[in-house]
Every structure is written in structure tokens, then in C-alpha cells.
């Protein structure tokens, strides 16, 4: 296949982790005879510094004309310290979601056997974790009218949802559940919020009509936050609105041991976008220490979306070989510590099928790399 990928590295460690994902994509291209074309664009604080805009028109144009967007990370401490800044890196991310119509954000959370010991939770609780969060991404309080009263002492953020906005993401969540364990949990605050009651009515009707084989249950968001810690293994597909999904997906992402491992996909009416869940980790930028696996797994989700199932599985298998041999970036507290770029090189060479004989692995483990 021939595919055009818009690459938006963004801020902080974004460029470093993206570089590794591209190495891995090139290894896949070689092995499976595909051609990937990369068009780079500016986004976030880097884009503000160079153009004044967090999402320059050119970046949006490139994204719209590509088959997918591979996104690094955005955010810079100089803006985090100033919540009143008029132009902010986050606006670039929200604008690209809105302009590409990315209404469905998919965040899988799965326990890796070799990392379970680093979870803040007990091993027995984490071992069965295999859930995916479907977060609505272009509606709700994030995109509602917001403002301040004239004298500045009152502020508001409007939350609204239309039935169609709920139905389209619910369809995606139910379709995913059918390929998994046939269970959807709708998370809302229907005991208080009218938008949540609309979510319940809409999702209940849709489930009865189109997905009778999928079991649907409901949790209030406060209880869901508790259940994700107490018994995360109970979840298969979690379906929820924009802000609840933002909060719960951060919570869920840390229970498996490293946030540096979790990918995401945002799909919608136009080009889809793939990005790691972690942020721009400015303290680690330029040091070649970041964990690129979340971004590499995001690239695997992109291939999966194009129907390249074997290719995606080859990436996941490559990562398993890497982890099972005790390699890892420093956040994984591995037996054999590698840098971000060494991690990309090693996973790419595993994928290319370069025979990784024991001698080579031992040399690598002793820090005397022959491959990298
Ligand atoms: C996320 C992030 C964004 C969000 C921020 C950076 C605007 O937290 O992707 O989860 O709130 O959606
Ligand atoms: Mg978030």
C-alpha cells in the first residue's frame, strides 16, 4: 500500500518519540513492501513560536490531505504557568480535533506482564486489565460556549450534546465490544446532569435496537473513578463523554505501570489521528530518555485502521520481544536500560527480522551494541 502520513511532532519529547515511530514504520514498509510518505507540520508551542498560531493553516491542510495524522505531544511549561495566555498550545490540539471531525477517541489500557510489578496497584488487581475507553472528543463542555460576566466575577462553560453526537460514538463503542468481550459500560452523571440523561436514553435505545448481544451497564462517573482502582478487570469497553473521558483515561493509564506505553486513536469523519496518551514531558526533552513505545503502538493502531492487521501485530510482537528480554527506557525500570533512539533502533531491527541471536542480545545487554 501507498499511504500519506502527516507527521506533527509538536513539543517537548514529541519529536524524539515520533522519530522512533517512523523508524518502526520504515521497518514495516521494508518487510511488507509498503510505501509511506511523511509530510511534517508544526503544531503546539513550537508552532506558536514560529508562526504565532498553535495550528497553522498549512498544518491543517497537510493533515486533511493525508491518509492519517501521527501526532507527538503538545504543551510547554511557559504556557502552563500562565492560564490567561490568549494563545495556547492546547488550542492547536482542540482545533485539529474539531477540524478533522475526530469525534471518537479510543484509548486501550492493557496490562503488560513484564510491567505489572511497577503498577501502583496490587498485582492481582492489575493482571486482568484489558479495557478500552471510548471518549467523545468534539462536543460537551470542551466546545460549548464559555465566558465571563462583564465585571468578571462570574464565569461559565456550557455543556451540550445532540443525540446524533452520542449515537455516532456509541456505534463505534458497541462495534468494538462485539469484537472483544461484548460489554459496554456507559459512564455518566445521570443523577445530576441533563446531558447525561440524554446519553443514557440514547445509548439504551441504540443498544436494544442494534446490539442486543452486547451487555450494557451504567456507572456514575464518581463511582467509575473508584471502580477503576478497586476492580479495573471488570471493564471491557467504557463509553463516555468528553470531560469524563479525559479524567478517567488519565486515571486508567497509570494503573498498568507506565503511561509511556499507552497509545490512542482519534477517528471521525475525515483523516484519523494517532498519538501517545502521555504529554510533552518537557523535563525529558532533548535528553533521549523518553519512552517511544506509546507512539510506536499508536502507529500500530494506524496500520490496523488501514486493515494492515499483520503489520500491526508484527509491531506489537516486536515490542513484546523487546520487553521480554528485559530492555526498556528508564521509566520502565528495566534490567537493561536503553535510550529512546536505541529503543526505536532495536524494535525496528526486531521487526526487520534481523536475526537477534543470543550473542547479539548479550552484547546489547552488556551495553556493547552491535545493532545499535
Ligand atoms: C488529552 C489532553 C487534552 C484534553 C489537553 C491537552 C487539551 O489532556 O488529550 O487528554 O484535555 O483533551
Ligand atoms: Mg487528558
mmCIF file of C-alpha atoms and ligand atoms in Angstrom:
data_model
loop_
_atom_site.group_PDB
_atom_site.id
_atom_site.type_symbol
_atom_site.label_atom_id
_atom_site.label_comp_id
_atom_site.label_asym_id
_atom_site.label_seq_id
_atom_site.Cartn_x
_atom_site.Cartn_y
_atom_site.Cartn_z
ATOM 1 C CA UNK A 1 0.000 0.000 0.000
ATOM 2 C CA UNK A 2 0.943 3.577 -0.580
ATOM 3 C CA UNK A 3 -0.006 5.931 2.256
ATOM 4 C CA UNK A 4 0.481 9.607 3.032
ATOM 5 C CA UNK A 5 1.092 10.373 6.700
ATOM 6 C CA UNK A 6 1.018 13.876 8.174
ATOM 7 C CA UNK A 7 3.592 13.925 10.953
ATOM 8 C CA UNK A 8 3.089 16.535 13.670
ATOM 9 C CA UNK A 9 5.843 16.047 16.272
ATOM 10 C CA UNK A 10 4.798 19.040 18.422
ATOM 11 C CA UNK A 11 6.572 19.952 21.653
ATOM 12 C CA UNK A 12 8.877 18.526 24.313
ATOM 13 C CA UNK A 13 9.703 14.876 23.716
ATOM 14 C CA UNK A 14 7.243 14.771 20.755
ATOM 15 C CA UNK A 15 9.940 14.934 18.031
ATOM 16 C CA UNK A 16 12.075 12.216 19.685
ATOM 17 C CA UNK A 17 9.295 9.684 20.099
ATOM 18 C CA UNK A 18 7.929 10.392 16.632
ATOM 19 C CA UNK A 19 11.362 9.712 15.119
ATOM 20 C CA UNK A 20 11.295 6.210 16.636
ATOM 21 C CA UNK A 21 7.786 5.508 15.341
ATOM 22 C CA UNK A 22 8.976 6.440 11.856
ATOM 23 C CA UNK A 23 11.939 4.052 12.134
ATOM 24 C CA UNK A 24 9.484 1.292 13.017
ATOM 25 C CA UNK A 25 7.113 2.241 10.193
ATOM 26 C CA UNK A 26 10.028 2.103 7.763
ATOM 27 C CA UNK A 27 10.916 -1.374 9.032
ATOM 28 C CA UNK A 28 7.307 -2.406 8.379
ATOM 29 C CA UNK A 29 7.390 -0.789 4.924
ATOM 30 C CA UNK A 30 10.526 -2.791 4.049
ATOM 31 C CA UNK A 31 9.255 -6.078 5.334
ATOM 32 C CA UNK A 32 5.738 -5.868 3.898
ATOM 33 C CA UNK A 33 6.531 -3.826 0.761
ATOM 34 C CA UNK A 34 4.549 -0.712 1.546
ATOM 35 C CA UNK A 35 5.396 2.885 0.889
ATOM 36 C CA UNK A 36 4.793 5.521 3.499
ATOM 37 C CA UNK A 37 5.246 9.211 2.664
ATOM 38 C CA UNK A 38 5.713 11.633 5.528
ATOM 39 C CA UNK A 39 4.714 15.293 5.440
ATOM 40 C CA UNK A 40 5.835 17.196 8.502
ATOM 41 C CA UNK A 41 3.831 20.027 10.066
ATOM 42 C CA UNK A 42 4.085 22.402 13.024
ATOM 43 C CA UNK A 43 1.683 22.277 15.954
ATOM 44 C CA UNK A 44 1.541 23.437 19.590
ATOM 45 C CA UNK A 45 4.034 25.732 21.328
ATOM 46 C CA UNK A 46 6.617 25.110 18.587
ATOM 47 C CA UNK A 47 4.098 26.365 16.038
ATOM 48 C CA UNK A 48 3.212 29.419 18.165
ATOM 49 C CA UNK A 49 6.899 30.326 18.447
ATOM 50 C CA UNK A 50 7.439 30.064 14.684
ATOM 51 C CA UNK A 51 4.119 31.302 13.263
ATOM 52 C CA UNK A 52 2.036 32.808 16.068
ATOM 53 C CA UNK A 53 -0.625 30.097 15.661
ATOM 54 C CA UNK A 54 -0.871 26.744 17.520
ATOM 55 C CA UNK A 55 -2.330 25.163 14.366
ATOM 56 C CA UNK A 56 -1.098 26.924 11.221
ATOM 57 C CA UNK A 57 -3.359 26.628 8.140
ATOM 58 C CA UNK A 58 -0.618 24.740 6.336
ATOM 59 C CA UNK A 59 -0.575 22.036 9.034
ATOM 60 C CA UNK A 60 -4.336 21.630 8.827
ATOM 61 C CA UNK A 61 -4.187 21.457 5.029
ATOM 62 C CA UNK A 62 -1.428 18.809 5.123
ATOM 63 C CA UNK A 63 -3.449 16.808 7.665
ATOM 64 C CA UNK A 64 -6.637 16.946 5.636
ATOM 65 C CA UNK A 65 -4.801 15.758 2.534
ATOM 66 C CA UNK A 66 -3.160 12.794 4.269
ATOM 67 C CA UNK A 67 -4.398 9.278 4.991
ATOM 68 C CA UNK A 68 -3.599 9.700 8.694
ATOM 69 C CA UNK A 69 -2.014 12.069 11.171
ATOM 70 C CA UNK A 70 0.729 10.884 13.507
ATOM 71 C CA UNK A 71 0.894 13.267 16.438
ATOM 72 C CA UNK A 72 3.633 13.614 19.069
ATOM 73 C CA UNK A 73 2.743 15.772 22.061
ATOM 74 C CA UNK A 74 1.969 19.357 22.872
ATOM 75 C CA UNK A 75 2.472 21.587 25.860
ATOM 76 C CA UNK A 76 5.142 23.857 27.238
ATOM 77 C CA UNK A 77 5.710 24.979 30.833
ATOM 78 C CA UNK A 78 5.774 28.631 29.821
ATOM 79 C CA UNK A 79 2.057 28.363 28.960
ATOM 80 C CA UNK A 80 1.126 26.052 31.847
ATOM 81 C CA UNK A 81 2.281 28.740 34.248
ATOM 82 C CA UNK A 82 0.007 31.283 32.599
ATOM 83 C CA UNK A 83 -3.618 30.112 32.374
ATOM 84 C CA UNK A 84 -4.603 33.517 30.996
ATOM 85 C CA UNK A 85 -2.365 33.309 27.918
ATOM 86 C CA UNK A 86 -4.520 34.195 24.916
ATOM 87 C CA UNK A 87 -2.812 31.780 22.547
ATOM 88 C CA UNK A 88 -2.123 28.320 23.993
ATOM 89 C CA UNK A 89 -0.615 25.102 22.588
ATOM 90 C CA UNK A 90 -3.715 23.094 23.646
ATOM 91 C CA UNK A 91 -5.808 25.182 21.254
ATOM 92 C CA UNK A 92 -3.869 23.538 18.438
ATOM 93 C CA UNK A 93 -4.952 20.096 19.592
ATOM 94 C CA UNK A 94 -8.589 21.094 20.121
ATOM 95 C CA UNK A 95 -8.661 22.834 16.733
ATOM 96 C CA UNK A 96 -7.281 19.824 14.881
ATOM 97 C CA UNK A 97 -9.822 17.528 16.599
ATOM 98 C CA UNK A 98 -12.665 19.842 15.588
ATOM 99 C CA UNK A 99 -11.440 20.450 12.036
ATOM 100 C CA UNK A 100 -10.813 16.783 11.300
ATOM 101 C CA UNK A 101 -14.132 15.826 12.917
ATOM 102 C CA UNK A 102 -12.375 13.439 15.335
ATOM 103 C CA UNK A 103 -15.372 12.654 17.493
ATOM 104 C CA UNK A 104 -14.229 9.240 18.701
ATOM 105 C CA UNK A 105 -11.150 8.889 20.862
ATOM 106 C CA UNK A 106 -10.056 5.314 21.539
ATOM 107 C CA UNK A 107 -7.701 4.606 24.444
ATOM 108 C CA UNK A 108 -6.860 0.951 25.108
ATOM 109 C CA UNK A 109 -5.443 0.113 28.547
ATOM 110 C CA UNK A 110 -3.864 -3.311 28.865
ATOM 111 C CA UNK A 111 -1.536 -4.827 31.434
ATOM 112 C CA UNK A 112 1.863 -5.978 30.133
ATOM 113 C CA UNK A 113 3.018 -8.993 32.172
ATOM 114 C CA UNK A 114 6.589 -7.686 32.483
ATOM 115 C CA UNK A 115 5.424 -4.307 33.820
ATOM 116 C CA UNK A 116 2.720 -5.341 36.263
ATOM 117 C CA UNK A 117 5.176 -5.184 39.143
ATOM 118 C CA UNK A 118 5.521 -1.418 38.633
ATOM 119 C CA UNK A 119 1.831 -0.729 38.953
ATOM 120 C CA UNK A 120 0.793 1.352 41.965
ATOM 121 C CA UNK A 121 -1.920 -1.299 42.487
ATOM 122 C CA UNK A 122 -1.561 -4.866 43.704
ATOM 123 C CA UNK A 123 -0.542 -7.361 41.020
ATOM 124 C CA UNK A 124 -3.739 -9.416 41.320
ATOM 125 C CA UNK A 125 -5.837 -6.364 40.614
ATOM 126 C CA UNK A 126 -3.836 -5.280 37.576
ATOM 127 C CA UNK A 127 -3.212 -8.640 35.871
ATOM 128 C CA UNK A 128 -6.659 -8.972 34.237
ATOM 129 C CA UNK A 129 -6.819 -5.356 32.997
ATOM 130 C CA UNK A 130 -7.817 -5.172 29.341
ATOM 131 C CA UNK A 131 -10.178 -2.297 28.666
ATOM 132 C CA UNK A 132 -10.678 0.337 26.039
ATOM 133 C CA UNK A 133 -12.082 3.778 26.683
ATOM 134 C CA UNK A 134 -14.256 5.379 24.011
ATOM 135 C CA UNK A 135 -14.207 9.086 24.769
ATOM 136 C CA UNK A 136 -16.375 11.563 22.843
ATOM 137 C CA UNK A 137 -13.922 14.172 21.587
ATOM 138 C CA UNK A 138 -15.594 17.061 19.777
ATOM 139 C CA UNK A 139 -18.528 18.015 21.985
ATOM 140 C CA UNK A 140 -19.588 18.698 25.547
ATOM 141 C CA UNK A 141 -18.095 21.258 27.884
ATOM 142 C CA UNK A 142 -14.836 21.450 25.916
ATOM 143 C CA UNK A 143 -16.512 23.044 22.935
ATOM 144 C CA UNK A 144 -19.563 24.768 24.455
ATOM 145 C CA UNK A 145 -19.946 28.497 24.784
ATOM 146 C CA UNK A 146 -17.742 29.890 27.534
ATOM 147 C CA UNK A 147 -17.298 33.300 29.001
ATOM 148 C CA UNK A 148 -17.227 35.767 31.864
ATOM 149 C CA UNK A 149 -19.740 38.288 33.058
ATOM 150 C CA UNK A 150 -18.958 41.919 32.219
ATOM 151 C CA UNK A 151 -17.447 42.700 35.630
ATOM 152 C CA UNK A 152 -15.556 39.403 35.580
ATOM 153 C CA UNK A 153 -16.865 37.796 38.763
ATOM 154 C CA UNK A 154 -18.910 35.032 37.089
ATOM 155 C CA UNK A 155 -17.706 32.510 34.508
ATOM 156 C CA UNK A 156 -19.487 29.749 32.629
ATOM 157 C CA UNK A 157 -18.741 26.754 30.371
ATOM 158 C CA UNK A 158 -21.741 25.397 28.553
ATOM 159 C CA UNK A 159 -22.148 21.623 28.147
ATOM 160 C CA UNK A 160 -24.481 20.350 25.457
ATOM 161 C CA UNK A 161 -24.886 17.189 23.388
ATOM 162 C CA UNK A 162 -27.077 16.309 20.426
ATOM 163 C CA UNK A 163 -28.487 12.788 20.038
ATOM 164 C CA UNK A 164 -26.516 12.318 16.831
ATOM 165 C CA UNK A 165 -23.230 13.146 18.544
ATOM 166 C CA UNK A 166 -23.984 10.439 21.103
ATOM 167 C CA UNK A 167 -25.173 7.852 18.604
ATOM 168 C CA UNK A 168 -22.168 8.015 16.310
ATOM 169 C CA UNK A 169 -19.621 7.316 19.052
ATOM 170 C CA UNK A 170 -21.896 4.761 20.746
ATOM 171 C CA UNK A 171 -21.978 2.848 17.441
ATOM 172 C CA UNK A 172 -18.164 2.685 17.459
ATOM 173 C CA UNK A 173 -18.082 1.519 21.087
ATOM 174 C CA UNK A 174 -20.630 -1.262 20.502
ATOM 175 C CA UNK A 175 -18.885 -2.429 17.332
ATOM 176 C CA UNK A 176 -15.626 -2.662 19.280
ATOM 177 C CA UNK A 177 -17.326 -4.549 22.133
ATOM 178 C CA UNK A 178 -18.618 -7.148 19.667
ATOM 179 C CA UNK A 179 -15.017 -7.945 18.738
ATOM 180 C CA UNK A 180 -13.999 -8.098 22.388
ATOM 181 C CA UNK A 181 -15.915 -9.344 25.439
ATOM 182 C CA UNK A 182 -19.346 -7.958 24.498
ATOM 183 C CA UNK A 183 -19.660 -5.497 27.326
ATOM 184 C CA UNK A 184 -20.151 -1.724 27.310
ATOM 185 C CA UNK A 185 -20.183 0.423 30.440
ATOM 186 C CA UNK A 186 -21.684 3.866 29.960
ATOM 187 C CA UNK A 187 -20.154 6.350 32.397
ATOM 188 C CA UNK A 188 -22.200 9.458 33.139
ATOM 189 C CA UNK A 189 -23.639 11.624 35.895
ATOM 190 C CA UNK A 190 -27.294 10.972 35.112
ATOM 191 C CA UNK A 191 -28.296 11.576 38.732
ATOM 192 C CA UNK A 192 -27.421 15.266 38.243
ATOM 193 C CA UNK A 193 -26.846 16.275 34.616
ATOM 194 C CA UNK A 194 -29.432 16.563 31.823
ATOM 195 C CA UNK A 195 -26.791 15.846 29.160
ATOM 196 C CA UNK A 196 -26.037 12.582 30.973
ATOM 197 C CA UNK A 197 -29.722 11.638 30.939
ATOM 198 C CA UNK A 198 -29.740 12.180 27.175
ATOM 199 C CA UNK A 199 -26.676 9.937 26.885
ATOM 200 C CA UNK A 200 -28.453 7.200 28.882
ATOM 201 C CA UNK A 201 -31.675 7.355 26.862
ATOM 202 C CA UNK A 202 -29.850 7.409 23.543
ATOM 203 C CA UNK A 203 -27.361 4.653 24.334
ATOM 204 C CA UNK A 204 -30.035 2.411 25.896
ATOM 205 C CA UNK A 205 -32.251 2.691 22.801
ATOM 206 C CA UNK A 206 -29.386 2.056 20.422
ATOM 207 C CA UNK A 207 -28.208 -0.983 22.395
ATOM 208 C CA UNK A 208 -31.681 -2.550 22.383
ATOM 209 C CA UNK A 209 -32.220 -1.919 18.698
ATOM 210 C CA UNK A 210 -28.828 -2.728 17.159
ATOM 211 C CA UNK A 211 -26.697 -4.594 19.686
ATOM 212 C CA UNK A 212 -28.864 -6.961 21.744
ATOM 213 C CA UNK A 213 -25.925 -9.365 22.147
ATOM 214 C CA UNK A 214 -23.797 -6.734 23.913
ATOM 215 C CA UNK A 215 -24.437 -6.239 27.613
ATOM 216 C CA UNK A 216 -24.769 -2.614 28.666
ATOM 217 C CA UNK A 217 -24.345 -1.330 32.172
ATOM 218 C CA UNK A 218 -24.175 2.144 33.666
ATOM 219 C CA UNK A 219 -21.920 3.796 36.220
ATOM 220 C CA UNK A 220 -21.924 7.295 37.660
ATOM 221 C CA UNK A 221 -18.572 8.885 36.985
ATOM 222 C CA UNK A 222 -17.589 9.218 40.658
ATOM 223 C CA UNK A 223 -18.240 5.528 41.201
ATOM 224 C CA UNK A 224 -16.409 4.699 37.949
ATOM 225 C CA UNK A 225 -13.324 6.560 39.214
ATOM 226 C CA UNK A 226 -13.423 4.328 42.292
ATOM 227 C CA UNK A 227 -14.081 1.084 40.373
ATOM 228 C CA UNK A 228 -11.108 1.708 38.045
ATOM 229 C CA UNK A 229 -8.882 1.426 41.126
ATOM 230 C CA UNK A 230 -10.809 -1.243 43.040
ATOM 231 C CA UNK A 231 -11.561 -3.654 40.230
ATOM 232 C CA UNK A 232 -10.321 -2.486 36.815
ATOM 233 C CA UNK A 233 -10.545 -6.015 35.407
ATOM 234 C CA UNK A 234 -14.353 -5.711 35.285
ATOM 235 C CA UNK A 235 -14.239 -3.279 32.338
ATOM 236 C CA UNK A 236 -14.306 -4.157 28.669
ATOM 237 C CA UNK A 237 -15.451 -1.059 26.751
ATOM 238 C CA UNK A 238 -16.054 2.195 28.645
ATOM 239 C CA UNK A 239 -18.146 4.730 26.748
ATOM 240 C CA UNK A 240 -18.264 8.304 27.985
ATOM 241 C CA UNK A 241 -18.462 11.999 27.174
ATOM 242 C CA UNK A 242 -15.528 14.334 26.579
ATOM 243 C CA UNK A 243 -14.560 15.612 30.031
ATOM 244 C CA UNK A 244 -15.282 12.408 31.976
ATOM 245 C CA UNK A 245 -13.235 10.536 29.378
ATOM 246 C CA UNK A 246 -10.335 12.943 29.761
ATOM 247 C CA UNK A 247 -10.182 12.399 33.504
ATOM 248 C CA UNK A 248 -10.853 8.652 33.584
ATOM 249 C CA UNK A 249 -8.385 7.881 30.816
ATOM 250 C CA UNK A 250 -5.558 9.533 32.757
ATOM 251 C CA UNK A 251 -6.574 7.567 35.822
ATOM 252 C CA UNK A 252 -6.766 4.293 33.894
ATOM 253 C CA UNK A 253 -3.480 4.941 32.114
ATOM 254 C CA UNK A 254 -1.351 4.791 35.260
ATOM 255 C CA UNK A 255 -2.704 1.571 36.710
ATOM 256 C CA UNK A 256 -0.773 -0.666 34.317
ATOM 257 C CA UNK A 257 2.668 0.546 35.341
ATOM 258 C CA UNK A 258 3.752 3.093 32.757
ATOM 259 C CA UNK A 259 1.890 5.855 30.970
ATOM 260 C CA UNK A 260 4.705 5.695 28.406
ATOM 261 C CA UNK A 261 3.147 2.543 26.938
ATOM 262 C CA UNK A 262 -0.340 3.712 26.034
ATOM 263 C CA UNK A 263 -1.405 4.681 22.518
ATOM 264 C CA UNK A 264 -4.586 6.303 21.269
ATOM 265 C CA UNK A 265 -6.539 6.751 18.078
ATOM 266 C CA UNK A 266 -8.982 9.518 17.245
ATOM 267 C CA UNK A 267 -11.301 8.717 14.392
ATOM 268 C CA UNK A 268 -14.083 10.633 12.758
ATOM 269 C CA UNK A 269 -15.438 11.893 9.520
ATOM 270 C CA UNK A 270 -12.127 12.758 7.816
ATOM 271 C CA UNK A 271 -8.483 11.852 8.416
ATOM 272 C CA UNK A 272 -7.843 9.883 11.636
ATOM 273 C CA UNK A 273 -5.162 10.826 14.115
ATOM 274 C CA UNK A 274 -2.857 8.662 16.246
ATOM 275 C CA UNK A 275 -0.996 9.868 19.311
ATOM 276 C CA UNK A 276 0.502 8.653 22.577
ATOM 277 C CA UNK A 277 -1.552 9.360 25.691
ATOM 278 C CA UNK A 278 1.361 10.917 27.566
ATOM 279 C CA UNK A 279 2.167 14.587 27.395
ATOM 280 C CA UNK A 280 5.201 16.514 26.192
ATOM 281 C CA UNK A 281 7.358 15.748 29.290
ATOM 282 C CA UNK A 282 9.405 18.952 28.897
ATOM 283 C CA UNK A 283 11.921 17.940 31.586
ATOM 284 C CA UNK A 284 12.938 14.977 29.425
ATOM 285 C CA UNK A 285 13.079 16.827 26.098
ATOM 286 C CA UNK A 286 16.312 16.555 24.136
ATOM 287 C CA UNK A 287 17.786 14.007 26.556
ATOM 288 C CA UNK A 288 16.989 10.874 24.537
ATOM 289 C CA UNK A 289 15.395 9.222 27.593
ATOM 290 C CA UNK A 290 11.686 9.235 26.698
ATOM 291 C CA UNK A 291 9.765 6.027 26.166
ATOM 292 C CA UNK A 292 8.698 5.892 22.489
ATOM 293 C CA UNK A 293 6.528 2.762 22.857
ATOM 294 C CA UNK A 294 3.211 4.612 23.216
ATOM 295 C CA UNK A 295 3.906 6.400 19.928
ATOM 296 C CA UNK A 296 5.058 3.201 18.219
ATOM 297 C CA UNK A 297 1.853 1.472 19.388
ATOM 298 C CA UNK A 298 -0.138 4.450 18.090
ATOM 299 C CA UNK A 299 1.444 3.839 14.687
ATOM 300 C CA UNK A 300 0.313 0.200 15.022
ATOM 301 C CA UNK A 301 -3.260 1.411 15.624
ATOM 302 C CA UNK A 302 -2.968 3.459 12.426
ATOM 303 C CA UNK A 303 -1.952 0.380 10.420
ATOM 304 C CA UNK A 304 -4.793 -1.602 11.995
ATOM 305 C CA UNK A 305 -7.237 1.091 10.882
ATOM 306 C CA UNK A 306 -5.969 0.635 7.316
ATOM 307 C CA UNK A 307 -6.597 -3.090 7.570
ATOM 308 C CA UNK A 308 -2.898 -3.946 7.938
ATOM 309 C CA UNK A 309 -3.580 -6.417 10.721
ATOM 310 C CA UNK A 310 -0.403 -8.500 10.305
ATOM 311 C CA UNK A 311 1.734 -5.398 10.167
ATOM 312 C CA UNK A 312 0.186 -4.039 13.372
ATOM 313 C CA UNK A 313 0.636 -7.378 15.105
ATOM 314 C CA UNK A 314 4.270 -7.503 13.960
ATOM 315 C CA UNK A 315 4.874 -4.194 15.753
ATOM 316 C CA UNK A 316 3.196 -5.434 18.936
ATOM 317 C CA UNK A 317 5.186 -8.679 18.795
ATOM 318 C CA UNK A 318 8.399 -6.712 18.309
ATOM 319 C CA UNK A 319 7.642 -4.697 21.433
ATOM 320 C CA UNK A 320 6.928 -7.910 23.348
ATOM 321 C CA UNK A 321 10.326 -9.341 22.334
ATOM 322 C CA UNK A 322 11.999 -6.100 23.439
ATOM 323 C CA UNK A 323 10.253 -6.142 26.837
ATOM 324 C CA UNK A 324 10.546 -9.870 27.414
ATOM 325 C CA UNK A 325 14.332 -9.590 27.055
ATOM 326 C CA UNK A 326 14.423 -7.069 29.861
ATOM 327 C CA UNK A 327 15.046 -3.980 27.711
ATOM 328 C CA UNK A 328 13.350 -0.693 28.408
ATOM 329 C CA UNK A 329 13.707 3.038 28.793
ATOM 330 C CA UNK A 330 14.375 4.308 32.287
ATOM 331 C CA UNK A 331 10.698 4.834 33.201
ATOM 332 C CA UNK A 332 10.203 1.057 32.917
ATOM 333 C CA UNK A 333 12.984 0.381 35.437
ATOM 334 C CA UNK A 334 14.295 -2.352 33.104
ATOM 335 C CA UNK A 335 17.120 -4.794 33.599
ATOM 336 C CA UNK A 336 18.802 -3.301 30.524
ATOM 337 C CA UNK A 337 18.310 0.409 30.110
ATOM 338 C CA UNK A 338 18.223 1.792 26.574
ATOM 339 C CA UNK A 339 17.748 5.322 25.300
ATOM 340 C CA UNK A 340 14.767 6.473 23.277
ATOM 341 C CA UNK A 341 16.670 6.183 19.983
ATOM 342 C CA UNK A 342 18.211 2.813 20.897
ATOM 343 C CA UNK A 343 14.706 1.574 21.648
ATOM 344 C CA UNK A 344 13.495 2.657 18.211
ATOM 345 C CA UNK A 345 16.523 1.039 16.540
ATOM 346 C CA UNK A 346 16.125 -2.223 18.398
ATOM 347 C CA UNK A 347 12.380 -2.589 17.810
ATOM 348 C CA UNK A 348 12.893 -1.718 14.131
ATOM 349 C CA UNK A 349 15.595 -4.362 13.750
ATOM 350 C CA UNK A 350 13.483 -6.975 15.512
ATOM 351 C CA UNK A 351 10.735 -6.200 13.001
ATOM 352 C CA UNK A 352 13.048 -6.350 10.014
ATOM 353 C CA UNK A 353 13.744 -9.882 11.114
ATOM 354 C CA UNK A 354 17.424 -9.286 11.597
ATOM 355 C CA UNK A 355 18.352 -12.472 13.429
ATOM 356 C CA UNK A 356 18.718 -11.481 17.049
ATOM 357 C CA UNK A 357 20.891 -14.344 18.165
ATOM 358 C CA UNK A 358 21.761 -14.794 21.803
ATOM 359 C CA UNK A 359 25.260 -13.428 21.336
ATOM 360 C CA UNK A 360 23.935 -10.183 19.902
ATOM 361 C CA UNK A 361 21.404 -9.831 22.657
ATOM 362 C CA UNK A 362 24.026 -10.462 25.311
ATOM 363 C CA UNK A 363 26.302 -7.818 23.802
ATOM 364 C CA UNK A 364 23.427 -5.398 23.756
ATOM 365 C CA UNK A 365 22.611 -6.192 27.322
ATOM 366 C CA UNK A 366 26.202 -5.507 28.274
ATOM 367 C CA UNK A 367 25.837 -2.105 26.613
ATOM 368 C CA UNK A 368 28.089 -3.148 23.716
ATOM 369 C CA UNK A 369 25.570 -2.837 20.996
ATOM 370 C CA UNK A 370 26.197 -4.440 17.649
ATOM 371 C CA UNK A 371 22.857 -3.462 16.178
ATOM 372 C CA UNK A 372 22.503 -0.056 17.665
HETATM 373 C C1 LIG B 1 -5.865 14.789 26.363
HETATM 374 C C2 LIG B 1 -5.316 16.099 26.906
HETATM 375 C C3 LIG B 1 -6.051 17.246 26.225
HETATM 376 C C4 LIG B 1 -7.519 17.154 26.600
HETATM 377 C C5 LIG B 1 -5.483 18.650 26.565
HETATM 378 C C6 LIG B 1 -4.003 18.748 26.264
HETATM 379 C C7 LIG B 1 -6.252 19.733 25.888
HETATM 380 O O1 LIG B 1 -5.435 16.157 28.286
HETATM 381 O O2 LIG B 1 -5.733 14.550 25.147
HETATM 382 O O3 LIG B 1 -6.392 14.018 27.143
HETATM 383 O O4 LIG B 1 -7.922 17.654 27.650
HETATM 384 O O5 LIG B 1 -8.275 16.571 25.812
HETATM 385 MG MG1 LIG B 2 -6.151 14.359 29.156
#
